[in-house]
Short mmCIF file of C-alpha atoms in Angstrom, two decimals:
data_model
loop_
_atom_site.label_atom_id
_atom_site.label_comp_id
_atom_site.label_asym_id
_atom_site.label_seq_id
_atom_site.Cartn_x
_atom_site.Cartn_y
_atom_site.Cartn_z
CA MET A 1 13.53 43.38 -74.53
CA VAL A 2 13.15 39.62 -74.42
CA HIS A 3 13.02 37.99 -71.01
CA ARG A 4 15.61 35.25 -70.58
CA THR A 5 14.50 34.11 -67.10
CA PRO A 6 11.54 31.80 -67.71
CA PRO A 7 9.24 30.53 -64.98
CA PRO A 8 10.13 27.07 -63.60
CA LYS A 9 7.20 25.37 -65.38
CA HIS A 10 8.47 26.63 -68.77
CA ARG A 11 12.00 25.44 -68.00
CA GLN A 12 10.68 22.00 -67.06
CA PHE A 13 8.47 21.81 -70.18
CA ALA A 14 11.45 22.75 -72.39
CA LYS A 15 13.58 20.12 -70.66
CA ASP A 16 10.89 17.50 -71.27
CA MET A 17 10.70 18.50 -74.94
CA ARG A 18 14.48 18.17 -75.31
CA ARG A 19 14.22 14.64 -73.91
CA ASP A 20 11.46 13.61 -76.34
CA PRO A 21 11.89 15.46 -79.67
CA THR A 22 9.84 14.80 -82.76
CA ARG A 23 11.67 13.02 -85.58
CA ALA A 24 11.94 16.30 -87.51
CA GLU A 25 13.36 18.14 -84.48
CA TRP A 26 15.88 15.37 -83.90
CA LEU A 27 17.02 15.40 -87.55
CA LEU A 28 17.36 19.17 -87.61
CA TRP A 29 19.20 19.22 -84.28
CA GLN A 30 21.73 16.70 -85.59
CA ALA A 31 22.55 19.20 -88.36
CA LEU A 32 22.56 22.34 -86.18
CA ARG A 33 24.35 21.19 -83.04
CA ARG A 34 28.04 21.78 -82.35
CA LYS A 35 28.19 24.76 -84.71
CA GLN A 36 27.88 22.56 -87.80
CA LEU A 37 25.88 25.13 -89.77
CA GLY A 38 28.06 28.11 -90.61
CA SER A 39 29.75 27.94 -87.20
CA LEU A 40 26.54 29.26 -85.63
CA LYS A 41 25.69 28.24 -82.09
CA PHE A 42 22.10 27.06 -81.80
CA LYS A 43 20.21 26.12 -78.67
CA ARG A 44 17.12 23.93 -78.72
CA GLN A 45 13.82 24.07 -76.87
CA VAL A 46 14.54 27.48 -75.37
CA PRO A 47 11.87 29.02 -73.14
CA LEU A 48 11.64 32.72 -73.98
CA ASP A 49 8.87 35.27 -73.42
CA GLY A 50 6.19 32.66 -72.76
CA CYS A 51 7.14 30.50 -75.77
CA ILE A 52 9.29 27.43 -76.20
CA LEU A 53 11.43 28.07 -79.27
CA ASP A 54 12.50 24.94 -81.13
CA PHE A 55 15.91 26.31 -82.13
CA VAL A 56 17.48 29.73 -81.62
CA CYS A 57 20.78 31.33 -82.53
CA PHE A 58 21.08 34.42 -80.32
CA GLU A 59 24.16 35.71 -82.17
CA LYS A 60 22.18 36.06 -85.43
CA ARG A 61 18.80 36.54 -83.70
CA LEU A 62 17.44 33.62 -85.71
CA ILE A 63 14.62 31.33 -84.61
CA ILE A 64 13.87 28.09 -86.44
CA GLU A 65 10.56 26.33 -85.80
CA ALA A 66 9.76 22.74 -86.82
CA ASP A 67 5.99 22.76 -87.16
CA GLY A 68 3.61 19.83 -87.13
CA TRP A 69 -0.01 19.82 -88.30
CA GLN A 70 -1.18 21.68 -85.18
CA HIS A 71 0.57 24.82 -86.46
CA ASP A 72 -1.34 25.02 -89.76
CA ASP A 73 -2.51 28.62 -90.15
CA SER A 74 -1.95 29.31 -86.46
CA ALA A 75 -2.82 32.87 -85.47
CA LYS A 76 -0.91 32.29 -82.23
CA ASP A 77 2.25 31.52 -84.21
CA GLY A 78 1.75 34.74 -86.15
CA ARG A 79 1.54 36.72 -82.91
CA HIS A 80 4.68 35.02 -81.59
CA ASP A 81 6.55 35.73 -84.83
CA ALA A 82 5.49 39.40 -84.70
CA HIS A 83 6.58 39.68 -81.05
CA PHE A 84 10.04 38.28 -81.73
CA ARG A 85 10.34 40.30 -84.97
CA SER A 86 9.75 43.46 -82.91
CA HIS A 87 12.82 42.44 -80.90
CA GLY A 88 15.00 41.94 -83.96
CA PHE A 89 14.57 38.20 -84.49
CA THR A 90 13.86 36.45 -87.76
CA THR A 91 11.71 33.33 -87.55
CA LEU A 92 11.95 30.56 -90.12
CA ARG A 93 9.18 27.96 -90.04
CA PHE A 94 9.43 24.57 -91.70
CA THR A 95 6.93 21.76 -91.62
CA ASN A 96 8.01 18.45 -90.17
CA ASP A 97 7.53 16.96 -93.64
CA GLU A 98 9.88 19.53 -95.22
CA ILE A 99 12.56 18.71 -92.66
CA GLU A 100 12.13 14.94 -92.90
CA ASP A 101 11.85 14.81 -96.71
CA ASN A 102 14.39 17.44 -97.74
CA LEU A 103 16.72 18.41 -94.90
CA ASP A 104 19.40 19.67 -97.29
CA ALA A 105 16.99 22.26 -98.75
CA VAL A 106 15.96 23.35 -95.25
CA LEU A 107 19.60 23.84 -94.25
#
């Protein structure tokens, strides 16, 4: 079971990240918000199980991550993906460059 009640420091960190998104996160959010993609409701910068998820659709159990260079071959990301997969989530990871250069293909 995933834990939906994050500690206060995670909630604050997620709030700060929503206030100051990367360019790729901002572009992707403009396309996902208000159910613009297949009428799916996405939330952004969601603290869940010790992680801050960039975008999540709970209805479809879909996580979308916009990854910068610091995520290259990240073992930690692999562990997070495996954890959420064990709870029925699918994680899609895109590089910031993929999102910025070809948003239509990402969508």
